[in-house]
CSV table of C-alpha atoms and ligand atoms in Angstrom, one decimal:
chain,number,residue,atom,x,y,z
F,7,MET,CA,52.0,133.2,144.7
F,8,GLN,CA,50.5,134.1,148.1
F,9,ASP,CA,53.6,132.7,149.8
F,10,LEU,CA,55.8,134.8,147.6
F,11,ILE,CA,53.9,138.0,148.4
F,12,SER,CA,53.9,137.3,152.1
F,13,CYS,CA,57.6,136.5,152.0
F,14,THR,CA,58.4,139.7,150.1
F,15,VAL,CA,56.4,141.9,152.5
F,16,SER,CA,57.8,140.3,155.7
F,17,ASP,CA,61.3,140.7,154.4
F,18,GLN,CA,60.9,144.4,154.6
F,19,LYS,CA,59.9,144.5,158.3
F,20,THR,CA,62.3,145.6,160.9
F,21,ILE,CA,60.3,144.9,164.1
F,22,ALA,CA,59.3,141.5,165.5
F,23,ALA,CA,56.5,141.6,168.1
F,24,ILE,CA,56.2,138.5,170.2
F,25,GLU,CA,53.2,138.0,172.4
F,26,LEU,CA,54.5,136.1,175.5
F,27,THR,CA,51.2,135.7,177.4
F,28,SER,CA,47.7,137.0,177.4
F,29,ARG,CA,47.6,136.9,181.2
F,30,CYS,CA,47.5,140.3,182.9
F,31,ASN,CA,47.4,141.8,186.4
F,32,ALA,CA,45.1,144.6,185.3
F,33,TYR,CA,41.6,144.6,183.8
F,34,CYS,CA,40.9,147.2,181.2
F,35,ASP,CA,37.4,147.6,179.7
F,36,PHE,CA,38.9,147.8,176.1
F,37,CYS,CA,41.5,145.0,176.4
F,38,VAL,CA,41.8,143.3,173.0
F,39,SER,CA,44.0,140.4,174.2
F,40,TRP,CA,42.0,139.3,177.3
F,41,ASN,CA,40.5,136.2,175.7
F,42,ASP,CA,43.5,135.2,173.6
F,43,LYS,CA,44.7,132.3,175.8
F,44,VAL,CA,48.4,132.8,174.7
F,45,GLU,CA,51.1,131.3,176.8
F,46,LYS,CA,54.5,130.8,175.2
F,47,SER,CA,57.4,129.0,176.8
F,48,LEU,CA,60.9,130.4,177.0
F,49,ASP,CA,62.0,127.8,174.5
F,50,ASP,CA,59.2,128.9,172.1
F,51,VAL,CA,60.4,132.5,172.3
F,52,LYS,CA,64.1,131.6,171.9
F,53,SER,CA,63.2,129.5,168.9
F,54,ILE,CA,61.3,132.5,167.3
F,55,ILE,CA,64.2,134.9,168.0
F,56,SER,CA,66.8,132.5,166.6
F,57,GLN,CA,64.8,132.3,163.3
F,58,LEU,CA,64.0,135.9,162.7
F,59,PRO,CA,64.6,137.3,159.2
F,60,ASP,CA,67.8,139.4,158.7
F,61,THR,CA,65.7,142.6,158.3
F,62,ILE,CA,64.6,142.5,161.9
F,63,ALA,CA,66.5,145.0,164.2
F,64,THR,CA,64.1,145.3,167.1
F,65,VAL,CA,62.4,142.6,169.2
F,66,VAL,CA,59.3,143.8,171.1
F,67,PHE,CA,57.8,141.7,173.8
F,68,VAL,CA,54.0,142.3,174.3
F,69,GLY,CA,51.2,140.7,176.4
F,70,GLY,CA,48.9,140.6,178.2
F,71,GLU,CA,51.4,141.9,180.8
F,72,VAL,CA,55.0,140.9,180.1
F,73,LEU,CA,56.2,141.4,183.7
F,74,VAL,CA,54.0,138.5,184.9
F,75,TRP,CA,55.7,136.1,182.4
F,76,ASP,CA,58.6,134.3,184.2
F,77,GLY,CA,61.1,134.0,181.4
F,78,LEU,CA,61.0,137.7,180.4
F,79,PHE,CA,64.5,138.7,181.4
F,80,SER,CA,66.0,135.5,180.0
F,81,ALA,CA,64.3,136.2,176.7
F,82,LEU,CA,65.5,139.8,176.8
F,83,SER,CA,69.1,138.7,177.5
F,84,TYR,CA,68.9,136.2,174.7
F,85,ALA,CA,67.7,138.9,172.3
F,86,LYS,CA,70.4,141.2,173.4
F,87,GLN,CA,73.1,138.5,172.9
F,88,ARG,CA,71.9,138.2,169.3
F,89,GLY,CA,72.3,141.9,168.8
F,90,TYR,CA,68.7,143.1,168.8
F,91,ARG,CA,67.3,146.3,170.2
F,92,THR,CA,64.7,145.4,172.8
F,93,LYS,CA,61.4,146.8,173.8
F,94,ILE,CA,58.8,145.8,176.3
F,95,HIS,CA,55.1,146.8,176.5
F,96,THR,CA,54.1,146.9,180.1
F,97,ASN,CA,51.2,148.4,182.1
F,98,GLY,CA,54.0,149.4,184.6
F,99,LEU,CA,52.3,148.0,187.7
F,100,LEU,CA,55.2,145.7,188.5
F,101,LEU,CA,58.0,148.0,187.2
F,102,PRO,CA,59.0,149.2,190.7
F,103,THR,CA,59.8,145.6,191.6
F,104,ILE,CA,62.3,145.1,188.7
F,105,SER,CA,65.9,145.9,189.4
F,106,ASP,CA,68.1,148.3,187.4
F,107,GLU,CA,70.3,145.3,186.6
F,108,LYS,CA,67.4,143.5,184.9
F,109,LEU,CA,66.2,146.7,183.1
F,110,ALA,CA,69.7,146.8,181.6
F,111,PHE,CA,68.4,144.3,179.0
F,112,VAL,CA,65.7,146.7,177.9
F,113,ASP,CA,66.3,149.6,175.5
F,114,VAL,CA,62.7,151.0,175.3
F,115,VAL,CA,59.8,150.7,177.7
F,116,ASN,CA,56.2,151.3,176.4
F,117,LEU,CA,53.7,152.5,179.0
F,118,PRO,CA,50.0,153.2,178.7
F,119,LEU,CA,48.3,156.6,179.4
F,120,ASP,CA,44.7,157.2,178.4
F,121,ALA,CA,43.7,160.2,180.6
F,122,VAL,CA,45.2,162.5,183.2
F,123,SER,CA,42.0,162.5,185.2
F,124,GLU,CA,40.5,161.0,188.3
F,125,GLU,CA,37.2,160.5,186.5
F,126,TYR,CA,38.7,158.1,184.0
F,127,GLN,CA,38.7,154.5,185.4
F,128,LEU,CA,38.9,152.2,182.3
F,129,ARG,CA,42.4,151.1,183.1
F,130,LYS,CA,41.9,150.0,186.6
F,131,ARG,CA,44.6,149.9,189.3
F,132,GLN,CA,47.0,152.2,187.3
F,133,PRO,CA,47.4,155.4,189.4
F,134,LEU,CA,48.9,158.4,187.7
F,135,GLU,CA,51.4,158.7,190.6
F,136,LEU,CA,52.9,155.3,189.6
F,137,LEU,CA,53.3,156.4,186.0
F,138,ARG,CA,55.1,159.6,187.1
F,139,LYS,CA,57.4,157.5,189.3
F,140,ASN,CA,58.1,155.0,186.5
F,141,LEU,CA,58.8,157.7,184.0
F,142,GLY,CA,61.2,159.5,186.3
F,143,ARG,CA,63.1,156.3,186.9
F,144,LEU,CA,63.2,155.3,183.3
F,145,MET,CA,64.5,158.8,182.4
F,146,GLN,CA,67.2,158.5,185.0
F,147,LEU,CA,68.2,155.1,183.6
F,148,ASN,CA,68.4,156.7,180.1
F,149,LYS,CA,65.7,154.3,178.7
F,150,GLY,CA,63.7,155.1,175.7
F,151,VAL,CA,60.0,155.5,176.5
F,152,SER,CA,57.0,155.3,174.3
F,153,ILE,CA,53.4,155.7,175.2
F,154,THR,CA,50.1,154.1,174.0
F,155,THR,CA,46.7,155.6,174.4
F,156,VAL,CA,43.4,153.8,173.6
F,157,VAL,CA,41.0,156.4,172.3
F,158,THR,CA,37.4,155.7,173.4
F,159,ARG,CA,34.2,157.7,173.8
F,160,GLN,CA,35.2,158.2,177.4
F,161,ASN,CA,38.5,160.0,176.8
F,162,LEU,CA,37.9,161.8,173.5
F,163,HIS,CA,37.7,165.1,175.4
F,164,LEU,CA,40.7,164.3,177.7
F,165,LEU,CA,43.4,163.8,175.1
F,166,GLY,CA,44.6,167.4,175.5
F,167,GLY,CA,45.5,166.7,179.1
F,168,VAL,CA,47.4,163.6,178.0
F,169,HIS,CA,49.3,165.7,175.4
F,170,GLU,CA,50.2,168.3,178.0
F,171,PHE,CA,51.4,165.7,180.5
F,172,LEU,CA,53.5,163.9,177.9
F,173,SER,CA,55.0,167.1,176.5
F,174,ALA,CA,57.0,167.4,179.8
F,175,TYR,CA,58.9,164.2,179.1
F,176,PRO,CA,61.3,163.2,176.2
F,177,ILE,CA,58.9,160.6,174.9
F,178,GLN,CA,60.1,158.8,171.8
F,179,SER,CA,56.8,158.0,170.3
F,180,TRP,CA,53.1,158.2,171.1
F,181,LYS,CA,50.7,155.7,169.5
F,182,LEU,CA,47.0,156.6,169.7
F,183,PHE,CA,44.8,153.6,168.9
F,184,LYS,CA,41.2,153.9,168.0
F,185,PHE,CA,39.1,151.6,170.3
F,186,THR,CA,38.7,148.1,168.8
F,187,PRO,CA,35.6,146.1,169.8
F,188,HIS,CA,37.5,142.9,170.4
F,189,GLY,CA,38.2,140.9,173.6
F,190,LEU,CA,36.7,142.8,176.6
F,191,GLY,CA,36.1,145.6,174.2
F,192,GLN,CA,33.5,143.5,172.4
F,193,GLU,CA,31.3,143.6,175.5
F,194,ASN,CA,31.9,147.3,176.2
F,195,GLY,CA,31.6,148.7,172.7
F,196,HIS,CA,28.2,150.4,173.5
F,197,TYR,CA,29.9,153.0,175.6
F,198,LEU,CA,33.5,153.0,174.2
F,199,SER,CA,33.1,153.0,170.4
F,200,VAL,CA,34.1,156.1,168.4
F,201,SER,CA,33.7,156.8,164.7
F,202,ASP,CA,36.7,157.4,162.4
F,203,GLU,CA,35.6,161.1,162.1
F,204,GLU,CA,35.6,161.5,165.9
F,205,PHE,CA,39.0,159.8,166.2
F,206,GLU,CA,40.5,162.0,163.5
F,207,TYR,CA,39.0,165.2,165.0
F,208,ALA,CA,40.3,164.4,168.5
F,209,THR,CA,43.8,163.3,167.5
F,210,GLY,CA,44.6,165.2,164.3
F,211,GLY,CA,46.3,168.2,166.0
F,212,LEU,CA,48.4,166.3,168.6
F,213,ARG,CA,52.1,166.7,168.3
F,214,LEU,CA,55.0,166.0,170.7
F,215,PRO,CA,58.1,168.2,171.2
F,216,THR,CA,60.4,165.2,171.1
F,217,GLY,CA,58.7,162.2,169.5
F,218,LYS,CA,56.5,161.0,166.7
F,219,VAL,CA,52.8,160.7,167.1
F,220,TYR,CA,51.0,157.7,165.3
F,221,ARG,CA,47.3,157.6,164.9
F,222,ILE,CA,46.1,154.0,164.3
F,223,LYS,CA,42.5,153.4,163.3
F,224,ASP,CA,42.8,149.6,162.6
F,225,PHE,CA,44.6,147.8,165.4
F,226,PHE,CA,44.6,144.5,163.6
F,227,GLY,CA,45.6,146.1,160.3
F,228,MET,CA,49.0,147.2,161.6
F,229,LYS,CA,51.5,146.2,158.9
F,230,GLY,CA,54.8,147.6,160.3
F,231,SER,CA,55.8,144.5,162.4
F,232,LEU,CA,56.1,140.8,162.1
F,233,PHE,CA,53.8,139.3,164.8
F,234,PHE,CA,54.3,136.0,166.6
O,12,SF4,S1,44.8,146.4,178.0
O,12,SF4,FE1,46.9,145.8,178.6
O,12,SF4,S2,47.0,146.4,180.8
O,12,SF4,FE2,44.8,146.3,180.2
O,12,SF4,S3,44.1,144.2,180.8
O,12,SF4,FE3,44.7,144.2,178.6
O,12,SF4,S4,46.8,143.6,178.6
O,12,SF4,FE4,46.3,144.2,180.7
């Protein structure tokens, strides 16, 4: 019975999210995947893609940091050959080193932004200037762009600035995640945790001119995708 239920639910899903690696070239105080020890091979990933259910239309590659995983553009090319829309979640640090030709295999790029402020240092080594440069280039290349924000006690009061910044770009979607005390976040919950009420109050009025805004209170409860 349980198998039947799982099968029925998964059949309705249109997005497959594949975690390629938990390695990353950044170090964020709230990282949920830091201790995961995931490292797939290109063959693993091709095998997953070749067996996806018919309902899947989009393949999303997530990490860790996907741009440190060697087989990424082979996997993207393979997914495109099989007719999938492709998306990568990246912190953007290595994006300037990736050629336009390689980015041709990507339809949508997801980048992080938690605050437009010098005082906010939870995502280390991710200067705002680099985000501006990456966004400008992705717009020029006609890529779809989505944004993720982790809402913590440290940026509750800074979300208005993020909203103002994002409103100047044709962002497709903005996902605001309530901080989850998992991975590195488990050690840092004492200064990052927010209540459901605080999260709702800080995010409830946020809208984008061009894209949808999603408020996600339970990171591990997300039901919209098949996860591998
Ligand atoms: S949150 Fe993302 S960018 Fe930060 S360390 Fe974790 S995987 Fe890397």
